[in-house]
Short mmCIF file of C-alpha atoms in Angstrom, two decimals:
data_model
loop_
_atom_site.label_atom_id
_atom_site.label_comp_id
_atom_site.label_asym_id
_atom_site.label_seq_id
_atom_site.Cartn_x
_atom_site.Cartn_y
_atom_site.Cartn_z
CA MET A 6 196.35 -104.12 77.93
CA ALA A 7 194.14 -101.38 79.39
CA THR A 8 190.36 -101.74 79.14
CA ILE A 9 189.02 -99.03 76.84
CA THR A 10 185.60 -97.88 78.01
CA ALA A 11 182.92 -95.96 76.11
CA ALA A 12 183.37 -93.08 78.58
CA MET A 13 187.08 -92.86 77.69
CA VAL A 14 186.27 -92.79 73.98
CA LYS A 15 183.69 -90.03 74.56
CA GLU A 16 186.14 -87.98 76.63
CA LEU A 17 188.79 -88.19 73.92
CA ARG A 18 186.24 -87.33 71.25
CA ASP A 19 185.12 -84.26 73.23
CA LYS A 20 188.76 -83.17 73.60
CA THR A 21 189.78 -83.63 69.99
CA GLY A 22 186.68 -83.59 67.80
CA ALA A 23 188.00 -86.75 66.11
CA GLY A 24 185.73 -89.65 65.06
CA MET A 25 184.67 -92.32 67.55
CA MET A 26 186.49 -95.16 65.80
CA ASP A 27 189.65 -93.05 65.52
CA CYS A 28 189.45 -92.23 69.24
CA LYS A 29 189.03 -95.90 70.11
CA GLN A 30 192.03 -96.81 67.96
CA ALA A 31 194.11 -94.01 69.53
CA LEU A 32 193.35 -95.28 73.04
CA ASN A 33 194.15 -98.86 72.04
CA GLU A 34 197.44 -97.75 70.47
CA THR A 35 198.43 -95.80 73.62
CA ASN A 36 197.18 -98.34 76.16
CA GLY A 37 194.49 -95.99 77.45
CA ASP A 38 196.79 -93.02 78.11
CA MET A 39 194.50 -90.01 77.39
CA GLU A 40 197.23 -87.42 76.73
CA ALA A 41 199.24 -89.82 74.58
CA ALA A 42 196.06 -90.61 72.64
CA VAL A 43 195.52 -86.88 71.99
CA ASP A 44 199.09 -86.67 70.64
CA TRP A 45 198.55 -89.81 68.53
CA LEU A 46 195.49 -88.23 66.90
CA ARG A 47 197.31 -84.94 66.33
CA LYS A 48 200.21 -86.72 64.65
CA LYS A 49 197.75 -88.51 62.38
CA GLY A 50 196.12 -85.18 61.55
CA LEU A 51 192.79 -86.42 62.89
CA SER A 52 192.23 -83.71 65.49
CA LYS A 53 192.47 -80.80 63.09
CA ALA A 54 188.74 -80.37 63.50
CA ALA A 55 189.04 -79.84 67.26
CA LYS A 56 189.65 -76.10 67.10
CA LYS A 57 186.58 -75.69 64.94
CA ALA A 58 184.29 -77.89 67.03
CA GLY A 59 183.11 -75.14 69.37
CA ARG A 60 181.84 -72.87 66.63
CA VAL A 61 178.14 -72.71 65.79
CA ALA A 62 177.38 -74.35 62.44
CA ALA A 63 173.94 -73.11 61.39
CA GLU A 64 174.48 -72.59 57.66
CA GLY A 65 175.15 -75.30 55.07
CA LEU A 66 172.83 -77.28 52.81
CA ILE A 67 169.85 -79.60 52.76
CA GLY A 68 170.57 -82.53 50.43
CA VAL A 69 167.81 -84.61 48.80
CA VAL A 70 168.06 -87.77 46.72
CA VAL A 71 165.15 -89.85 45.39
CA GLU A 72 165.22 -93.19 43.61
CA GLY A 73 161.75 -94.41 42.62
CA THR A 74 159.90 -95.57 45.70
CA LYS A 75 162.53 -94.34 48.16
CA GLY A 76 163.89 -90.91 49.10
CA ALA A 77 166.38 -89.52 51.61
CA MET A 78 167.09 -86.05 52.95
CA VAL A 79 169.96 -84.78 55.11
CA GLU A 80 171.03 -81.51 56.69
CA VAL A 81 174.78 -80.88 56.76
CA ASN A 82 175.72 -77.68 58.55
CA SER A 83 178.64 -75.31 58.11
CA GLU A 84 179.50 -72.01 59.78
CA THR A 85 179.02 -69.70 56.79
CA ASP A 86 176.77 -69.49 53.77
CA PHE A 87 179.92 -69.09 51.64
CA VAL A 88 180.81 -72.77 52.18
CA ALA A 89 177.45 -73.84 50.68
CA ARG A 90 178.82 -72.64 47.33
CA ASN A 91 182.00 -74.70 47.70
CA ASP A 92 182.18 -77.64 45.25
CA GLN A 93 183.81 -79.93 47.83
CA PHE A 94 181.09 -79.21 50.40
CA GLN A 95 178.32 -79.73 47.83
CA GLY A 96 179.89 -83.06 46.86
CA LEU A 97 180.07 -84.05 50.54
CA VAL A 98 176.35 -83.30 51.10
CA LYS A 99 175.36 -85.27 47.98
CA MET A 100 177.45 -88.21 49.11
CA VAL A 101 175.94 -88.15 52.62
CA ALA A 102 172.41 -88.12 51.14
CA GLN A 103 173.25 -91.14 48.95
CA VAL A 104 174.59 -93.00 51.99
CA ALA A 105 171.41 -92.15 53.95
CA LEU A 106 169.32 -93.62 51.12
CA LYS A 107 171.06 -96.96 51.63
CA THR A 108 171.78 -96.80 55.38
CA GLY A 109 168.62 -95.21 56.82
CA SER A 110 167.95 -92.14 58.94
CA ASP A 111 170.18 -92.92 61.96
CA VAL A 112 172.87 -90.20 61.99
CA GLU A 113 175.46 -92.31 63.84
CA ALA A 114 174.95 -95.22 61.39
CA ILE A 115 175.41 -92.83 58.44
CA LYS A 116 178.62 -91.41 59.95
CA ALA A 117 179.97 -94.92 60.55
CA ALA A 118 179.13 -96.08 56.99
CA LYS A 119 182.04 -96.69 54.64
CA VAL A 120 182.50 -94.80 51.38
CA GLY A 121 185.43 -96.48 49.70
CA SER A 122 188.09 -97.02 52.37
CA ALA A 123 186.94 -94.20 54.70
CA THR A 124 183.84 -93.55 56.78
CA VAL A 125 181.44 -90.65 56.26
CA GLU A 126 182.70 -89.26 59.59
CA ASN A 127 186.25 -89.28 58.21
CA ALA A 128 185.06 -87.52 55.05
CA ILE A 129 183.43 -84.78 57.15
CA ALA A 130 186.62 -84.41 59.26
CA ASP A 131 188.69 -84.15 56.05
CA ALA A 132 186.36 -81.46 54.72
CA ILE A 133 186.67 -79.52 58.00
CA ALA A 134 190.45 -79.69 57.77
CA THR A 135 190.52 -78.65 54.09
CA ILE A 136 187.82 -75.97 54.07
CA GLY A 137 188.59 -74.64 57.55
CA GLU A 138 185.09 -74.49 59.04
CA ASN A 139 183.19 -76.55 61.56
CA MET A 140 180.70 -78.90 59.87
CA SER A 141 178.26 -81.49 61.13
CA LEU A 142 175.67 -83.95 59.91
CA ARG A 143 172.71 -82.74 61.94
CA ARG A 144 169.82 -84.99 60.87
CA ALA A 145 168.54 -87.34 58.20
CA ALA A 146 165.19 -88.72 57.06
CA VAL A 147 164.22 -91.59 54.76
CA LEU A 148 160.78 -92.36 53.29
CA SER A 149 159.71 -95.31 51.15
CA VAL A 150 156.54 -96.92 49.77
CA ASN A 151 155.82 -100.39 48.41
CA ALA A 152 153.74 -99.03 45.53
CA GLY A 153 153.75 -95.39 44.45
CA VAL A 154 156.42 -92.69 44.46
CA VAL A 155 158.54 -90.58 46.76
CA ALA A 156 158.59 -87.04 45.35
CA SER A 157 160.81 -84.14 46.36
CA TYR A 158 161.29 -80.39 46.11
CA VAL A 159 164.25 -78.20 47.02
CA HIS A 160 163.75 -74.48 47.52
CA SER A 161 166.55 -71.95 46.88
CA ALA A 162 168.51 -74.70 45.13
CA VAL A 163 172.21 -74.00 44.57
CA PHE A 164 172.53 -77.25 42.62
CA ASP A 165 170.27 -80.17 41.74
CA GLY A 166 169.01 -81.65 45.04
CA LEU A 167 170.85 -79.11 47.23
CA GLY A 168 169.31 -76.02 48.83
CA LYS A 169 167.97 -74.21 51.90
CA ILE A 170 164.59 -75.95 52.27
CA GLY A 171 164.00 -79.57 51.32
CA VAL A 172 160.87 -81.74 51.23
CA ILE A 173 160.28 -85.42 50.56
CA VAL A 174 156.74 -86.78 50.38
CA ALA A 175 155.62 -90.40 49.97
CA LEU A 176 152.50 -91.14 47.91
CA GLU A 177 150.98 -94.62 48.01
CA SER A 178 149.13 -95.60 44.84
CA SER A 179 149.00 -98.26 42.16
CA GLY A 180 148.30 -95.55 39.55
CA LYS A 181 150.51 -94.09 36.81
CA ALA A 182 153.99 -93.27 38.09
CA ASP A 183 154.45 -90.17 35.90
CA GLU A 184 151.15 -88.58 37.01
CA LEU A 185 151.92 -89.50 40.62
CA ALA A 186 155.38 -87.91 40.37
CA SER A 187 153.85 -84.71 39.01
CA LEU A 188 151.26 -84.58 41.80
CA GLY A 189 153.94 -85.43 44.36
CA ARG A 190 156.11 -82.52 43.28
CA GLN A 191 153.16 -80.11 43.57
CA ILE A 192 152.43 -81.39 47.07
CA ALA A 193 156.13 -81.16 48.02
CA MET A 194 156.16 -77.52 46.85
CA HIS A 195 153.03 -76.88 48.92
CA ILE A 196 154.70 -78.41 52.01
CA ALA A 197 157.79 -76.22 51.49
CA ALA A 198 155.60 -73.09 51.38
CA ALA A 199 152.88 -73.93 53.95
CA ASN A 200 154.99 -75.87 56.50
CA PRO A 201 152.26 -78.25 57.80
CA GLN A 202 152.89 -79.95 61.13
CA ALA A 203 151.15 -83.26 60.31
CA ILE A 204 149.17 -85.01 57.55
CA ASP A 205 145.91 -84.74 59.54
CA ALA A 206 144.69 -83.96 63.07
CA ALA A 207 145.41 -87.52 64.24
CA GLY A 208 149.09 -86.98 63.49
CA LEU A 209 149.46 -83.87 65.66
CA ASP A 210 151.24 -84.08 69.01
CA PRO A 211 148.45 -84.41 71.64
CA GLN A 212 150.32 -81.97 73.90
CA VAL A 213 150.31 -79.33 71.14
CA VAL A 214 146.55 -79.77 70.63
CA SER A 215 145.95 -79.63 74.40
CA ARG A 216 147.97 -76.42 74.66
CA GLU A 217 146.00 -74.88 71.79
CA LYS A 218 142.74 -75.82 73.55
CA ASP A 219 143.94 -74.23 76.80
CA ILE A 220 144.98 -71.01 75.05
CA LEU A 221 141.59 -70.72 73.34
CA ALA A 222 139.63 -71.54 76.51
CA ASP A 223 141.59 -69.05 78.64
CA LYS A 224 141.07 -66.33 76.05
CA TYR A 225 137.28 -66.66 76.21
CA ARG A 226 137.20 -67.19 79.98
CA GLN A 227 138.85 -63.80 80.37
CA GLN A 228 136.06 -62.37 78.25
CA GLY A 229 133.54 -63.77 80.77
CA LYS A 230 132.00 -66.40 78.48
CA PRO A 231 130.20 -69.31 80.26
CA GLU A 232 131.90 -72.76 80.21
CA ASN A 233 129.31 -74.47 77.95
CA VAL A 234 129.77 -71.71 75.36
CA ILE A 235 133.56 -71.86 75.71
CA GLU A 236 133.50 -75.58 74.88
CA LYS A 237 131.71 -74.93 71.57
CA ILE A 238 133.96 -71.99 70.68
CA VAL A 239 137.08 -74.07 71.42
CA GLU A 240 135.89 -76.89 69.14
CA SER A 241 135.28 -74.35 66.37
CA GLY A 242 138.66 -72.75 67.02
CA LEU A 243 140.39 -76.13 66.77
CA LYS A 244 138.85 -76.71 63.34
CA THR A 245 140.37 -73.42 62.18
CA TYR A 246 143.70 -74.44 63.74
CA TYR A 247 143.64 -77.80 61.90
CA LYS A 248 143.14 -75.97 58.60
CA GLU A 249 146.30 -74.01 59.33
CA VAL A 250 148.59 -76.87 60.42
CA CYS A 251 147.26 -80.14 58.90
CA LEU A 252 148.43 -80.85 55.35
CA LEU A 253 145.20 -82.37 54.01
CA GLU A 254 143.09 -79.49 55.37
CA GLN A 255 145.34 -76.63 54.22
CA ALA A 256 144.32 -74.50 51.23
CA PHE A 257 146.35 -75.86 48.28
CA ILE A 258 148.94 -73.26 47.23
CA HIS A 259 148.44 -74.09 43.54
CA ASP A 260 144.66 -73.52 43.82
CA SER A 261 143.56 -71.85 47.06
CA GLY A 262 139.90 -72.58 46.27
CA LYS A 263 140.40 -76.20 47.31
CA SER A 264 142.09 -78.08 50.12
CA VAL A 265 145.06 -80.41 49.56
CA ALA A 266 142.69 -83.36 50.19
CA GLN A 267 140.33 -82.09 47.47
CA ALA A 268 143.23 -81.55 45.06
CA ILE A 269 144.40 -85.13 45.62
CA LYS A 270 140.86 -86.47 45.08
CA GLU A 271 140.60 -84.58 41.78
CA ALA A 272 144.02 -85.85 40.66
CA GLU A 273 143.03 -89.49 41.22
CA GLY A 274 141.25 -89.49 37.83
CA LYS A 275 144.51 -88.70 36.01
CA VAL A 276 146.55 -91.01 38.23
CA GLY A 277 144.12 -93.89 37.66
CA GLY A 278 143.58 -94.95 41.26
CA PRO A 279 143.34 -93.83 44.89
CA VAL A 280 146.24 -91.77 46.27
CA LYS A 281 147.28 -91.70 49.92
CA ILE A 282 149.97 -89.50 51.50
CA ALA A 283 151.98 -92.00 53.53
CA GLY A 284 154.35 -89.45 55.03
CA PHE A 285 156.34 -86.28 54.49
CA VAL A 286 159.42 -84.55 55.91
CA ARG A 287 160.32 -80.88 55.58
CA TYR A 288 163.74 -79.52 56.57
CA ALA A 289 164.56 -75.82 56.71
CA LEU A 290 168.26 -75.13 57.06
CA GLY A 291 169.35 -74.19 60.58
CA GLU A 292 165.86 -74.25 62.12
CA GLY A 293 166.09 -74.55 65.89
CA ILE A 294 169.85 -73.91 66.04
CA GLU A 295 170.90 -71.12 68.37
CA LYS A 296 172.91 -68.78 66.17
CA GLN A 297 175.55 -66.65 67.85
CA GLU A 298 174.94 -62.98 67.24
CA SER A 299 178.18 -61.33 66.24
CA ASP A 300 178.96 -57.77 67.31
CA PHE A 301 181.69 -56.93 64.82
CA ALA A 302 182.63 -53.61 66.48
CA ALA A 303 182.98 -55.36 69.86
CA GLU A 304 185.12 -58.12 68.31
CA VAL A 305 187.49 -55.61 66.72
CA ALA A 306 187.68 -53.60 69.95
CA ALA A 307 188.35 -56.74 71.98
CA ALA A 308 191.13 -57.73 69.59
CA SER A 309 192.78 -54.32 70.03
CA GLY A 310 192.25 -54.33 73.82
CA GLN A 311 189.80 -51.39 73.74
CA LYS A 312 186.14 -50.98 74.63
CA ALA A 313 183.65 -50.55 71.82
CA ALA A 314 182.00 -47.14 71.64
CA GLY A 315 178.45 -47.20 73.06
#
């Protein structure tokens, strides 16, 4: 019996687009023969996704599910926006979000999780084969609190809990759950609109803050300002920057006359106790994915063996 290595499984997966466990089984069944394993997968219909695997999947849906003190959010990508309106795809995204709620935020663990007799990875491969587009589970996030609520908001929703921008926010409090949920939804809507980078300055990436400092300092150096003055201007500039990117310091979208921190403080009377934001996650569909720009005229010309008109 041939020894099946992780590198062999990866190579077969790259060739076929089939799931890791299916690739391992194929290699075991064919005694490590790579080409025979490819054929084995094809006969089983498990490499149907291979042709689609090279295409950029930057559309799709954000899926959100919340149950009391726990919430999960996933991004499942497809190639076209049209697929986001497909009932099967919507059902797939909902199912993946439910699995994430139980399994956690590790994408590989979610894909390996069983739903009935099949894995999530199998379910995605089946959807690719049926719908005819490349799809992928890109990322997942889970938040929970011991006491309080996890609230959510989905922008541009195509169905309950499915849309283009998703937010989950965890509020820690021993106060009234209904008032907390209402406050949490308002804050989640704010996060969707204002896109904060962290809860407060302490949560910002130190490299990002350092870069911001350097940009500000260089700007005033070029204006000929002395170093001791630059230091004060930079500190002032950072405070302005924090108001732009830190959740608690941002102007609250529901009442721009107060900060989010002030809005929370005011709400504590209704809630009946202190409220702390324990964490938040905001996903915008396709952010950071390199989308291929399509030149339709060039594609048609290439198909007909001609050059596109300039």
